[in-house]
Each structure stands twice: as C-alpha cells, then as structure tokens.
C-alpha cells in the first residue's frame, strides 16, 4: 500500500511540474524568429534574456524571473508579467499597452520613452524606476510603493495613484491631467513645472477648471 501511495505522489509531482512549466516549443520559435505572440512562458527563468525588438503580444511571463532582461523596442501589448521580478529590466521605447504588471518587482527598471497606456501596476514595488518621457495614460498604480521614481515629462493623464506611497518621486514637467492621488502618501515629492488639471490630490482638487 505504501509503495502505491508513493508512486501516485511521484506521478502527481511530475504532472504538476510539467503543467506549470513554460512551453519549450514557444521558446524555440521565439529564438528562431524573435516573435512569439500568445506564447506561454509562465514561471520561466529568463534572467538576462535578450528580447530586443521582439513581438510578444498577449504573451504570458507571469511568476517569472526576468531580472536584467532586455525588452528594448519590444511589442508587448496585453502581455502578462504579474508577480514577476523585473529588477533592472530594460523596456526603453517598448510598447506595453494594456499589459499586466500587477505585484511586480521593478527596482532600477528603465521604461524611458515607452508606451504603457492602460497598464496595471497595482500593488507593485517601484524603486528608482525611470519613466522619463513615457506614456502612462490611465495607468493603475493603486497601492504601489514608489521610492525615487522618475516621471519627468511623462504623460500621466488619468493615472491612478490611490493609496500609494510616493517617497522622493519626481513629477517635474509631467502631465497630471485628471490624475488621482486621493489617499496617497507623498513624501518629498517634486511637482515643479507639472501640469495640474482636475488633478485629485490628498488635500483636494488642483486647478479644477484647468486654467
């Protein structure tokens, strides 16, 4: 009886391991063509992978190690990075429209001049992240922690910062039209030259008639 139980447990472990592993055929196709839309790389270990200019629409990178990965110029529309470690990852000039980056680690990551329109960044850890000149329209930063994040000249129209903690964050010359900072904690935040228009702050609405 004990042998049968052990045999069943071993098979269950093997089955579960195979069920959660990313698709190796997808990886082979990606390496061959630098294109893999709707692919499955769930729970992958792609630290330092070079995916510059790759086409990766609707691709699943959730629960993965993507530290120091290079996505510069990549097309990542509707990609899923939920719960992944993106420490020091590079996304300059990439297109992440509608991507899911909820609960990700984004320490020292670079999104300069990237398109992040309608991206989900809720409950994420952002430390010294570069968003200079990025499109962050309608991005959801709700309940995120931000330390020394740089939003200089970024478009944050209708961005959501509700219940987030912002420490030494730079919004110099950023567009904050219809952005929502309600219940956010702001510590040593710079808004020099930023555009306020119907912007909801913890103390009230700034420039309600957009003069």
Short mmCIF file of C-alpha atoms in Angstrom, two decimals:
data_model
loop_
_atom_site.label_atom_id
_atom_site.label_comp_id
_atom_site.label_asym_id
_atom_site.label_seq_id
_atom_site.Cartn_x
_atom_site.Cartn_y
_atom_site.Cartn_z
CA UNK A 1 0.00 0.00 0.00
CA UNK A 2 2.78 2.40 0.94
CA UNK A 3 4.54 1.76 -2.38
CA UNK A 4 1.36 2.55 -4.31
CA UNK A 5 0.88 5.81 -2.41
CA UNK A 6 4.50 6.86 -3.05
CA UNK A 7 4.12 6.00 -6.74
CA UNK A 8 0.98 8.14 -7.00
CA UNK A 9 2.65 11.08 -5.22
CA UNK A 10 5.67 10.95 -7.52
CA UNK A 11 3.44 10.97 -10.58
CA UNK A 12 1.43 13.87 -9.22
CA UNK A 13 4.62 15.89 -8.63
CA UNK A 14 5.83 15.17 -12.16
CA UNK A 15 2.42 16.07 -13.59
CA UNK A 16 2.23 19.36 -11.68
CA UNK A 17 5.78 20.28 -12.64
CA UNK A 18 5.05 19.69 -16.32
CA UNK A 19 1.72 21.51 -16.08
CA UNK A 20 3.27 24.73 -14.84
CA UNK A 21 6.41 24.68 -16.96
CA UNK A 22 6.58 27.12 -19.86
CA UNK A 23 6.17 25.82 -23.41
CA UNK A 24 9.60 24.85 -24.78
CA UNK A 25 8.27 24.86 -28.35
CA UNK A 26 7.31 28.51 -27.86
CA UNK A 27 10.83 29.27 -26.67
CA UNK A 28 12.31 27.55 -29.72
CA UNK A 29 10.08 29.58 -32.04
CA UNK A 30 11.00 32.78 -30.21
CA UNK A 31 14.71 32.14 -30.59
CA UNK A 32 14.23 31.39 -34.27
CA UNK A 33 12.05 34.33 -35.31
CA UNK A 34 12.14 36.83 -32.39
CA UNK A 35 8.34 36.61 -32.48
CA UNK A 36 6.00 34.71 -30.17
CA UNK A 37 2.52 36.16 -29.77
CA UNK A 38 0.10 34.40 -27.36
CA UNK A 39 3.00 32.30 -26.02
CA UNK A 40 3.33 30.69 -22.59
CA UNK A 41 6.45 31.49 -20.54
CA UNK A 42 4.75 31.20 -17.16
CA UNK A 43 7.20 30.58 -14.27
CA UNK A 44 10.22 30.89 -16.54
CA UNK A 45 13.76 31.76 -15.52
CA UNK A 46 14.78 34.27 -18.19
CA UNK A 47 17.26 36.34 -16.22
CA UNK A 48 19.39 38.49 -18.58
CA UNK A 49 17.47 37.30 -21.65
CA UNK A 50 17.80 39.50 -24.76
CA UNK A 51 14.39 40.12 -26.36
CA UNK A 52 15.09 43.45 -28.03
CA UNK A 53 12.52 44.33 -30.72
CA UNK A 54 10.68 41.03 -30.19
CA UNK A 55 6.96 40.72 -30.93
CA UNK A 56 5.29 39.31 -27.81
CA UNK A 57 1.65 40.33 -27.86
CA UNK A 58 -0.56 38.56 -25.28
CA UNK A 59 2.44 36.53 -24.08
CA UNK A 60 2.43 35.18 -20.51
CA UNK A 61 5.54 35.95 -18.42
CA UNK A 62 3.73 35.72 -15.08
CA UNK A 63 5.51 34.47 -11.93
CA UNK A 64 8.88 34.60 -13.72
CA UNK A 65 12.44 35.66 -13.02
CA UNK A 66 13.19 38.38 -15.56
CA UNK A 67 15.95 40.21 -13.71
CA UNK A 68 18.19 42.29 -16.02
CA UNK A 69 16.15 41.19 -19.06
CA UNK A 70 16.25 43.36 -22.19
CA UNK A 71 12.90 44.22 -23.81
CA UNK A 72 14.00 47.44 -25.52
CA UNK A 73 11.79 48.21 -28.51
CA UNK A 74 9.69 45.08 -27.94
CA UNK A 75 5.97 44.85 -28.74
CA UNK A 76 4.36 43.65 -25.50
CA UNK A 77 0.74 44.68 -25.97
CA UNK A 78 -1.51 42.83 -23.49
CA UNK A 79 1.46 40.83 -22.14
CA UNK A 80 1.20 39.38 -18.63
CA UNK A 81 4.05 39.99 -16.17
CA UNK A 82 2.01 39.55 -12.99
CA UNK A 83 4.07 38.60 -9.89
CA UNK A 84 7.34 38.65 -11.84
CA UNK A 85 10.74 40.00 -10.80
CA UNK A 86 11.74 42.70 -13.31
CA UNK A 87 14.64 44.14 -11.34
CA UNK A 88 16.95 46.14 -13.64
CA UNK A 89 14.91 45.15 -16.71
CA UNK A 90 15.12 47.45 -19.76
CA UNK A 91 11.95 48.50 -21.61
CA UNK A 92 13.07 51.68 -23.37
CA UNK A 93 10.80 52.55 -26.32
CA UNK A 94 8.82 49.31 -25.89
CA UNK A 95 5.05 49.08 -26.33
CA UNK A 96 3.31 47.62 -23.25
CA UNK A 97 -0.18 48.95 -23.87
CA UNK A 98 -2.75 47.13 -21.68
CA UNK A 99 -0.06 44.89 -20.15
CA UNK A 100 -0.47 43.42 -16.66
CA UNK A 101 2.41 44.23 -14.28
CA UNK A 102 0.45 43.80 -11.08
CA UNK A 103 2.51 42.94 -7.98
CA UNK A 104 5.80 43.06 -9.88
CA UNK A 105 9.24 44.00 -8.57
CA UNK A 106 10.57 46.91 -10.63
CA UNK A 107 13.72 48.05 -8.89
CA UNK A 108 16.10 50.02 -11.15
CA UNK A 109 14.00 49.19 -14.23
CA UNK A 110 14.00 51.54 -17.24
CA UNK A 111 10.85 52.47 -19.20
CA UNK A 112 12.15 55.67 -20.81
CA UNK A 113 10.02 56.73 -23.80
CA UNK A 114 7.94 53.54 -23.52
CA UNK A 115 4.20 53.25 -24.15
CA UNK A 116 2.46 51.96 -21.00
CA UNK A 117 -1.04 53.20 -21.72
CA UNK A 118 -3.65 51.47 -19.52
CA UNK A 119 -1.04 49.21 -17.89
CA UNK A 120 -1.83 47.63 -14.50
CA UNK A 121 0.91 48.33 -11.93
CA UNK A 122 -1.24 47.86 -8.85
CA UNK A 123 0.49 46.74 -5.64
CA UNK A 124 3.92 46.82 -7.29
CA UNK A 125 7.32 47.70 -5.83
CA UNK A 126 8.94 50.55 -7.78
CA UNK A 127 12.40 51.66 -6.63
CA UNK A 128 14.46 54.06 -8.77
CA UNK A 129 12.43 53.28 -11.90
CA UNK A 130 12.87 55.53 -14.95
CA UNK A 131 9.66 56.66 -16.70
CA UNK A 132 11.10 59.78 -18.36
CA UNK A 133 9.04 60.85 -21.41
CA UNK A 134 6.85 57.75 -21.14
CA UNK A 135 3.17 57.45 -21.99
CA UNK A 136 1.46 56.39 -18.75
CA UNK A 137 -2.07 57.42 -19.63
CA UNK A 138 -4.67 55.64 -17.49
CA UNK A 139 -2.04 53.52 -15.72
CA UNK A 140 -3.17 51.96 -12.44
CA UNK A 141 -0.54 52.46 -9.70
CA UNK A 142 -3.05 51.82 -6.90
CA UNK A 143 -1.47 50.69 -3.60
CA UNK A 144 2.05 50.67 -5.04
CA UNK A 145 5.24 51.65 -3.21
CA UNK A 146 7.49 54.13 -5.04
CA UNK A 147 10.92 55.32 -3.98
CA UNK A 148 12.93 57.78 -6.12
CA UNK A 149 10.86 57.04 -9.24
CA UNK A 150 11.41 59.48 -12.13
CA UNK A 151 8.29 60.61 -14.05
CA UNK A 152 9.92 63.67 -15.65
CA UNK A 153 7.93 64.85 -18.71
CA UNK A 154 5.77 61.70 -18.58
CA UNK A 155 2.14 61.69 -19.68
CA UNK A 156 0.15 60.62 -16.60
CA UNK A 157 -3.26 61.68 -17.84
CA UNK A 158 -5.91 59.87 -15.76
CA UNK A 159 -3.29 57.79 -13.90
CA UNK A 160 -4.43 56.26 -10.59
CA UNK A 161 -2.20 56.64 -7.51
CA UNK A 162 -4.89 55.95 -4.89
CA UNK A 163 -3.48 54.64 -1.59
CA UNK A 164 0.08 54.57 -2.97
CA UNK A 165 3.20 55.61 -1.08
CA UNK A 166 5.47 58.03 -3.01
CA UNK A 167 8.86 58.88 -1.48
CA UNK A 168 11.21 61.33 -3.28
CA UNK A 169 9.31 60.86 -6.56
CA UNK A 170 9.96 63.26 -9.46
CA UNK A 171 7.00 64.65 -11.46
CA UNK A 172 8.89 67.59 -13.00
CA UNK A 173 7.04 68.83 -16.12
CA UNK A 174 4.77 65.76 -16.09
CA UNK A 175 1.19 65.88 -17.38
CA UNK A 176 -1.08 65.17 -14.40
CA UNK A 177 -4.41 65.98 -16.05
CA UNK A 178 -7.20 64.02 -14.30
CA UNK A 179 -4.62 62.04 -12.31
CA UNK A 180 -5.83 60.74 -8.95
CA UNK A 181 -3.62 60.94 -5.83
CA UNK A 182 -6.50 60.51 -3.36
CA UNK A 183 -5.37 58.93 -0.07
CA UNK A 184 -1.80 58.72 -1.39
CA UNK A 185 1.13 59.38 0.96
CA UNK A 186 3.51 61.95 -0.55
CA UNK A 187 7.00 62.40 0.93
CA UNK A 188 9.44 64.93 -0.58
CA UNK A 189 7.69 64.70 -3.97
CA UNK A 190 8.64 67.24 -6.67
CA UNK A 191 5.86 68.70 -8.84
CA UNK A 192 7.92 71.54 -10.31
CA UNK A 193 6.51 72.58 -13.69
CA UNK A 194 3.94 69.76 -13.68
CA UNK A 195 0.59 70.28 -15.43
CA UNK A 196 -2.32 70.14 -12.99
CA UNK A 197 -5.82 69.92 -14.45
CA UNK A 198 -8.66 68.43 -12.39
CA UNK A 199 -5.91 66.59 -10.51
CA UNK A 200 -7.18 64.92 -7.34
CA UNK A 201 -4.68 65.40 -4.52
CA UNK A 202 -4.89 64.22 -0.88
CA UNK A 203 -5.89 67.79 0.10
CA UNK A 204 -8.37 68.42 -2.75
CA UNK A 205 -8.57 69.11 -6.49
CA UNK A 206 -5.78 71.15 -8.10
CA UNK A 207 -6.79 73.51 -10.95
CA UNK A 208 -10.41 72.28 -11.20
CA UNK A 209 -11.19 74.44 -14.26
CA UNK A 210 -7.84 73.78 -15.99
CA UNK A 211 -6.72 77.40 -16.30
#
